[in-house]
Coordinates of C-alpha atoms in Angstrom, one line a residue:
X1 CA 0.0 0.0 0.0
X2 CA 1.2 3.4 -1.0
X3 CA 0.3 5.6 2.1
X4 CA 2.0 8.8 0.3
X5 CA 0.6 8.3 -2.9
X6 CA -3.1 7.9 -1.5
X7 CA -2.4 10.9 0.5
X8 CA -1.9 13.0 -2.1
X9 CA -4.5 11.0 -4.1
X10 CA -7.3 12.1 -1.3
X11 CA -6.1 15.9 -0.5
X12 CA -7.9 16.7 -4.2
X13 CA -11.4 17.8 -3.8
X14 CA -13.1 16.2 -6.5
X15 CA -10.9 13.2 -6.2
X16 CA -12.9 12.5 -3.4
X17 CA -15.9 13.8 -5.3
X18 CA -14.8 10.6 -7.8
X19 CA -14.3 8.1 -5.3
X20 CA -17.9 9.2 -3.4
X21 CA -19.4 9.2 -7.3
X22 CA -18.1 5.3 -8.1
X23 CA -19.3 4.3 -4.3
X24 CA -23.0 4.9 -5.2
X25 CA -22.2 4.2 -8.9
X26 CA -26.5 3.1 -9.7
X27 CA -27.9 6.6 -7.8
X28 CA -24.9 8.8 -9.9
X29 CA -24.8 6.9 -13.5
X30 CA -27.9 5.1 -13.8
X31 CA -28.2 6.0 -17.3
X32 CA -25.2 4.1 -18.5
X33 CA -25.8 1.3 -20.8
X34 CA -23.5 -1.0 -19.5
X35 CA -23.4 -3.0 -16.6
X36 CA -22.6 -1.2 -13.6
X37 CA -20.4 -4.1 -12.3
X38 CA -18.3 -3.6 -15.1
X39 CA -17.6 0.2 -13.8
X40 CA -18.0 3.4 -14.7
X41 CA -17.2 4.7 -18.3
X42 CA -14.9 7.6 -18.4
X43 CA -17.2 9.8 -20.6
X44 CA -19.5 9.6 -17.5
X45 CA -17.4 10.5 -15.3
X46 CA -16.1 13.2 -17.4
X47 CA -19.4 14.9 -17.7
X48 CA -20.4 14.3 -14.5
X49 CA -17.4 16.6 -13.1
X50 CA -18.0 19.3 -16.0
X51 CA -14.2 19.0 -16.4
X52 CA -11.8 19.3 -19.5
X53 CA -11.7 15.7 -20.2
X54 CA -7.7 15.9 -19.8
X55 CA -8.4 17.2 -16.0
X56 CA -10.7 14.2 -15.7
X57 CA -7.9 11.9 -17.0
X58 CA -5.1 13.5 -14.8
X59 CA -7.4 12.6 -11.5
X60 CA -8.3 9.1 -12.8
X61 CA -4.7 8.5 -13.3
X62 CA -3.9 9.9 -10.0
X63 CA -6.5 7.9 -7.7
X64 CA -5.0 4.7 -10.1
X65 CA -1.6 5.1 -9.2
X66 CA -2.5 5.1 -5.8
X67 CA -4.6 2.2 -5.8
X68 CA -7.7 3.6 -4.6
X69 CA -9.5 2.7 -8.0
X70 CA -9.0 0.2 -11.1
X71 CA -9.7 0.3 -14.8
X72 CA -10.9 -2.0 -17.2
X73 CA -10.8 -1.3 -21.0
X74 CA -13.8 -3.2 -23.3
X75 CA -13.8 -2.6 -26.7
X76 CA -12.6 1.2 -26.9
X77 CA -13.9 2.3 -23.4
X78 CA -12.5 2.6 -20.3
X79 CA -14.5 1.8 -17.1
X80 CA -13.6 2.5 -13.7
X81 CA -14.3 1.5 -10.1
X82 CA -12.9 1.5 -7.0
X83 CA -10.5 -1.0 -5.1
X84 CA -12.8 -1.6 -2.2
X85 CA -9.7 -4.0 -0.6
X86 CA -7.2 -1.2 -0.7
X87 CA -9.7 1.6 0.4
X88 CA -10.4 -1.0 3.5
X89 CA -6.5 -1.5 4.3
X90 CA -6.2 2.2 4.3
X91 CA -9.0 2.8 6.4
X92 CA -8.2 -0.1 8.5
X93 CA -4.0 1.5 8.5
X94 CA -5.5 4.9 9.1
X95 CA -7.4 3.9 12.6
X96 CA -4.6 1.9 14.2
X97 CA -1.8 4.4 13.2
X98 CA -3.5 7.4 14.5

């Protein structure tokens, strides 16, 4: 687990905006096509924040690299969803270390 890197991941704003977006994925994209299981298509998520789509990326990449969310490419779209086992092993590392 990379403490830093999830750190820095959570002190964006609408990082956390993301991550509470993909928690409740069926109440905030219930109009995607797709399976929700699958994830959350980036397009989605993109308009959801009303962000350049290269902001959008940036932040995905960022909560990625920190584990906090994973990505699955079908056909030509990405769909994303969060790594409910890291987010716990934080949490968990989070109430014993403080």
């Amino acid at each position: 687990m990379q403490i830093d890197a999830i750190h820095k991941a959570l002190a964006n704003p609408m990082r956390r905006q993301i991550l509470g977006w993909l928690k409740e994925p069926h109440v905030h994209f219930a109009h995607q096509e797709h399976n929700l299981d699958v994830g959350v298509c980036a397009g989605l998520i993109d308009a959801q924040t009303g962000l350049a789509q290269s902001t959008v990326s940036a932040h995905l990449a960022a909560l990625q690299r920190a584990g906090l969310i994973t990505s699955r490419k079908v056909g030509q779209w990405i769909y994303y969803k969060r790594n409910e086992e890291a987010i716990k092993a934080f949490l968990d590392h989070m109430n014993e270390g403080l």
